[in-house]
Amino acid sequence: MGNMATEITAFLLTISGWILVSSTLPTDYWKVSSVDGTVITTATFWSNLWKTCVTDSTGVSNCKDFPSMLALDAYIQVCRGLMIAAVCLGFFGAILALVGMKCTKIGGSKTTKARLTILSGFHFILSGLCCMTACSIYARRITADFFDPLFVAQKFELGAALFIGWAGSVLCILGGLIFCLSLSEGFSIRAEYSYNGAASFPTTRNKTSKPAQRPNKETQEPLRQFGRNAYV
């Protein structure tokens, strides 16, 4: 029962993390223009993995999609690939978790369900690592441009999408680790129980077995006399 409760807790953590990771991909505010040292702000620039936008003082936004994938910076292409991989890995991990959890009636034997659940844990861990890497690469580029004294273009700050992505990746990694550790502990307990049972079986058999009885001397004497008479 405790193992089932642990699986449900891990499933809720991973699903919550995967939802946050998936919502990070289309979120607009990956980076927002900095107002440091600016007295009057007439427009706010913000950007994500797919477009760049500007919002004027009246609240009207004008967006422009990135014209060509090949013309993009390398870090944006890497972040796109990692985020898409994170969403796909989390999706397959959720399916494997639903099939492999003990509270579901599908998936086959207990051993098969346990293996599927461990595999789903690895999927969620990889999903969280991909999202965390993508957000960290994007944030590093923003901070590098912000603190570069030779960078004269518009400087940006970290957007809300990055913090959402980091939070989702932590939940995915934590839930995936709980999946793997809980089931590996169950496997070790089961293996120890089977080993102790196999070791105790011959001991019990030896205790119940009776030693062979030696023939009495009275029964041996007629046999010896019979052998002598036959020889004569």
GROMACS .gro file of C-alpha atoms in nm:
model
  232
    1MET     CA    1   0.000   0.000   0.000
    2GLY     CA    2   0.285   0.236   0.082
    3ASN     CA    3   0.451   0.162  -0.250
    4MET     CA    4   0.127   0.244  -0.432
    5ALA     CA    5   0.098   0.576  -0.247
    6THR     CA    6   0.458   0.654  -0.342
    7GLU     CA    7   0.380   0.582  -0.707
    8ILE     CA    8   0.076   0.810  -0.700
    9THR     CA    9   0.281   1.090  -0.542
   10ALA     CA   10   0.553   1.050  -0.804
   11PHE     CA   11   0.292   1.047  -1.081
   12LEU     CA   12   0.136   1.372  -0.958
   13LEU     CA   13   0.478   1.537  -0.938
   14THR     CA   14   0.581   1.427  -1.286
   15ILE     CA   15   0.251   1.522  -1.448
   16SER     CA   16   0.260   1.865  -1.284
   17GLY     CA   17   0.617   1.914  -1.400
   18TRP     CA   18   0.536   1.799  -1.753
   19ILE     CA   19   0.244   2.044  -1.772
   20LEU     CA   20   0.474   2.328  -1.667
   21VAL     CA   21   0.738   2.220  -1.919
   22SER     CA   22   0.479   2.201  -2.196
   23SER     CA   23   0.340   2.544  -2.110
   24THR     CA   24   0.689   2.693  -2.122
   25LEU     CA   25   0.733   2.616  -2.491
   26PRO     CA   26   0.462   2.854  -2.626
   27THR     CA   27   0.497   3.113  -2.347
   28ASP     CA   28   0.580   3.460  -2.476
   29TYR     CA   29   0.808   3.604  -2.211
   30TRP     CA   30   1.135   3.416  -2.235
   31LYS     CA   31   1.319   3.747  -2.218
   32VAL     CA   32   1.194   4.100  -2.151
   33SER     CA   33   1.367   4.428  -2.226
   34SER     CA   34   1.549   4.580  -1.933
   35VAL     CA   35   1.448   4.920  -1.795
   36ASP     CA   36   1.771   4.962  -1.599
   37GLY     CA   37   1.885   5.324  -1.629
   38THR     CA   38   1.580   5.426  -1.832
   39VAL     CA   39   1.372   5.719  -1.705
   40ILE     CA   40   1.089   5.704  -1.959
   41THR     CA   41   0.980   5.373  -2.107
   42THR     CA   42   0.797   5.407  -2.436
   43ALA     CA   43   0.797   5.042  -2.542
   44THR     CA   44   0.865   4.697  -2.401
   45PHE     CA   45   1.043   4.437  -2.608
   46TRP     CA   46   0.998   4.069  -2.537
   47SER     CA   47   1.082   3.750  -2.719
   48ASN     CA   48   1.054   3.370  -2.704
   49LEU     CA   49   1.174   3.079  -2.915
   50TRP     CA   50   0.943   3.158  -3.205
   51LYS     CA   51   0.895   3.534  -3.235
   52THR     CA   52   0.995   3.876  -3.112
   53CYS     CA   53   0.741   4.139  -3.012
   54VAL     CA   54   0.714   4.498  -2.897
   55THR     CA   55   0.441   4.651  -2.681
   56ASP     CA   56   0.398   5.029  -2.685
   57SER     CA   57   0.279   5.250  -2.402
   58THR     CA   58  -0.085   5.208  -2.507
   59GLY     CA   59  -0.067   4.829  -2.467
   60VAL     CA   60  -0.072   4.744  -2.837
   61SER     CA   61   0.164   4.460  -2.931
   62ASN     CA   62   0.324   4.397  -3.266
   63CYS     CA   63   0.494   4.062  -3.319
   64LYS     CA   64   0.718   3.926  -3.589
   65ASP     CA   65   0.800   3.561  -3.636
   66PHE     CA   66   1.156   3.460  -3.694
   67PRO     CA   67   1.194   3.460  -4.074
   68SER     CA   68   1.413   3.155  -4.124
   69MET     CA   69   1.520   2.866  -3.908
   70LEU     CA   70   1.863   2.854  -4.069
   71ALA     CA   71   1.919   3.223  -4.001
   72LEU     CA   72   1.857   3.187  -3.628
   73ASP     CA   73   2.125   3.191  -3.365
   74ALA     CA   74   2.256   2.850  -3.269
   75TYR     CA   75   2.143   2.874  -2.908
   76ILE     CA   76   1.780   2.931  -3.011
   77GLN     CA   77   1.785   2.624  -3.235
   78VAL     CA   78   1.937   2.416  -2.955
   79CYS     CA   79   1.674   2.539  -2.708
   80ARG     CA   80   1.396   2.455  -2.952
   81GLY     CA   81   1.520   2.101  -2.998
   82LEU     CA   82   1.568   2.042  -2.626
   83MET     CA   83   1.223   2.175  -2.536
   84ILE     CA   84   1.049   1.966  -2.801
   85ALA     CA   85   1.242   1.660  -2.679
   86ALA     CA   86   1.139   1.739  -2.320
   87VAL     CA   87   0.770   1.755  -2.412
   88CYS     CA   88   0.786   1.429  -2.612
   89LEU     CA   89   0.977   1.241  -2.341
   90GLY     CA   90   0.730   1.355  -2.078
   91PHE     CA   91   0.436   1.245  -2.293
   92PHE     CA   92   0.572   0.893  -2.339
   93GLY     CA   93   0.672   0.881  -1.973
   94ALA     CA   94   0.314   0.960  -1.869
   95ILE     CA   95   0.178   0.678  -2.087
   96LEU     CA   96   0.430   0.429  -1.946
   97ALA     CA   97   0.350   0.538  -1.592
   98LEU     CA   98  -0.024   0.489  -1.643
   99VAL     CA   99   0.035   0.139  -1.777
  100GLY     CA  100   0.293   0.039  -1.518
  101MET     CA  101   0.144   0.172  -1.195
  102LYS     CA  102  -0.003  -0.078  -0.951
  103CYS     CA  103  -0.334   0.107  -0.927
  104THR     CA  104  -0.413   0.036  -1.294
  105LYS     CA  105  -0.541  -0.295  -1.430
  106ILE     CA  106  -0.337  -0.301  -1.752
  107GLY     CA  107   0.025  -0.378  -1.824
  108GLY     CA  108   0.057  -0.751  -1.761
  109SER     CA  109   0.241  -0.911  -1.471
  110LYS     CA  110   0.384  -0.730  -1.171
  111THR     CA  111   0.737  -0.759  -1.304
  112THR     CA  112   0.639  -0.609  -1.640
  113LYS     CA  113   0.451  -0.324  -1.473
  114ALA     CA  114   0.749  -0.251  -1.249
  115ARG     CA  115   0.983  -0.234  -1.547
  116LEU     CA  116   0.745  -0.001  -1.731
  117THR     CA  117   0.725   0.227  -1.429
  118ILE     CA  118   1.104   0.244  -1.398
  119LEU     CA  119   1.125   0.322  -1.770
  120SER     CA  120   0.874   0.603  -1.726
  121GLY     CA  121   1.089   0.739  -1.444
  122PHE     CA  122   1.389   0.755  -1.676
  123HIS     CA  123   1.176   0.933  -1.938
  124PHE     CA  124   1.072   1.200  -1.689
  125ILE     CA  125   1.428   1.246  -1.565
  126LEU     CA  126   1.550   1.299  -1.921
  127SER     CA  127   1.258   1.535  -1.987
  128GLY     CA  128   1.349   1.746  -1.686
  129LEU     CA  129   1.716   1.753  -1.782
  130CYS     CA  130   1.635   1.864  -2.138
  131CYS     CA  131   1.411   2.147  -2.018
  132MET     CA  132   1.659   2.258  -1.752
  133THR     CA  133   1.942   2.261  -2.006
  134ALA     CA  134   1.738   2.464  -2.257
  135CYS     CA  135   1.635   2.724  -1.999
  136SER     CA  136   1.989   2.748  -1.864
  137ILE     CA  137   2.141   2.800  -2.210
  138TYR     CA  138   1.888   3.073  -2.288
  139ALA     CA  139   1.941   3.242  -1.950
  140ARG     CA  140   2.318   3.230  -1.986
  141ARG     CA  141   2.296   3.414  -2.319
  142ILE     CA  142   2.074   3.682  -2.165
  143THR     CA  143   2.301   3.738  -1.866
  144ALA     CA  144   2.615   3.738  -2.081
  145ASP     CA  145   2.475   4.017  -2.301
  146PHE     CA  146   2.343   4.208  -2.000
  147PHE     CA  147   2.677   4.223  -1.817
  148ASP     CA  148   2.886   4.278  -2.130
  149PRO     CA  149   3.000   4.644  -2.129
  150LEU     CA  150   3.070   4.631  -2.502
  151PHE     CA  151   2.716   4.520  -2.590
  152VAL     CA  152   2.536   4.836  -2.709
  153ALA     CA  153   2.207   4.688  -2.834
  154GLN     CA  154   1.889   4.643  -2.632
  155LYS     CA  155   1.956   4.445  -2.316
  156PHE     CA  156   1.710   4.193  -2.180
  157GLU     CA  157   1.627   4.030  -1.850
  158LEU     CA  158   1.506   3.682  -1.761
  159GLY     CA  159   1.142   3.623  -1.844
  160ALA     CA  160   0.877   3.434  -1.653
  161ALA     CA  161   0.892   3.138  -1.892
  162LEU     CA  162   1.242   3.048  -1.776
  163PHE     CA  163   1.137   3.022  -1.412
  164ILE     CA  164   0.834   2.813  -1.508
  165GLY     CA  165   1.060   2.583  -1.707
  166TRP     CA  166   1.305   2.543  -1.420
  167ALA     CA  167   1.024   2.463  -1.177
  168GLY     CA  168   0.873   2.207  -1.414
  169SER     CA  169   1.208   2.040  -1.478
  170VAL     CA  170   1.273   2.004  -1.103
  171LEU     CA  171   0.932   1.840  -1.055
  172CYS     CA  172   0.994   1.600  -1.344
  173ILE     CA  173   1.336   1.498  -1.214
  174LEU     CA  174   1.211   1.459  -0.856
  175GLY     CA  175   0.911   1.249  -0.958
  176GLY     CA  176   1.122   1.035  -1.190
  177LEU     CA  177   1.372   0.966  -0.913
  178ILE     CA  178   1.092   0.865  -0.678
  179PHE     CA  179   0.961   0.625  -0.941
  180CYS     CA  180   1.300   0.460  -0.987
  181LEU     CA  181   1.403   0.448  -0.620
  182SER     CA  182   1.072   0.316  -0.489
  183LEU     CA  183   1.061   0.029  -0.736
  184SER     CA  184   1.430  -0.056  -0.700
  185GLU     CA  185   1.376  -0.082  -0.324
  186GLY     CA  186   1.083  -0.314  -0.385
  187PHE     CA  187   1.297  -0.534  -0.612
  188SER     CA  188   1.574  -0.559  -0.350
  189ILE     CA  189   1.328  -0.658  -0.075
  190ARG     CA  190   1.170  -0.919  -0.300
  191ALA     CA  191   1.509  -1.064  -0.396
  192GLU     CA  192   1.617  -1.084  -0.032
  193TYR     CA  193   1.294  -1.260   0.062
  194SER     CA  194   1.333  -1.518  -0.214
  195TYR     CA  195   1.697  -1.580  -0.116
  196ASN     CA  196   1.609  -1.636   0.248
  197GLY     CA  197   1.327  -1.871   0.151
  198ALA     CA  198   1.554  -2.077  -0.074
  199ALA     CA  199   1.823  -2.096   0.195
  200SER     CA  200   1.581  -2.207   0.466
  201PHE     CA  201   1.427  -2.489   0.262
  202PRO     CA  202   1.713  -2.744   0.282
  203THR     CA  203   1.763  -2.665   0.652
  204THR     CA  204   1.404  -2.756   0.726
  205ARG     CA  205   1.431  -3.070   0.520
  206ASN     CA  206   1.745  -3.175   0.702
  207LYS     CA  207   1.578  -3.122   1.035
  208THR     CA  208   1.278  -3.336   0.946
  209SER     CA  209   1.474  -3.618   0.783
  210LYS     CA  210   1.553  -3.919   1.003
  211PRO     CA  211   1.894  -4.087   1.010
  212ALA     CA  212   1.920  -4.432   0.856
  213GLN     CA  213   1.892  -4.711   1.113
  214ARG     CA  214   2.173  -4.963   1.143
  215PRO     CA  215   2.081  -5.332   1.142
  216ASN     CA  216   2.083  -5.503   1.479
  217LYS     CA  217   2.350  -5.756   1.573
  218GLU     CA  218   2.083  -6.024   1.622
  219THR     CA  219   1.979  -5.999   1.257
  220GLN     CA  220   2.341  -6.000   1.137
  221GLU     CA  221   2.435  -6.332   1.310
  222PRO     CA  222   2.194  -6.560   1.114
  223LEU     CA  223   2.313  -6.403   0.789
  224ARG     CA  224   2.675  -6.486   0.871
  225GLN     CA  225   2.585  -6.847   0.964
  226PHE     CA  226   2.393  -6.883   0.641
  227GLY     CA  227   2.694  -6.770   0.443
  228ARG     CA  228   2.925  -7.023   0.612
  229ASN     CA  229   2.687  -7.315   0.555
  230ALA     CA  230   2.651  -7.226   0.188
  231TYR     CA  231   3.029  -7.218   0.149
  232VAL     CA  232   3.069  -7.563   0.305
   0.00000   0.00000   0.00000
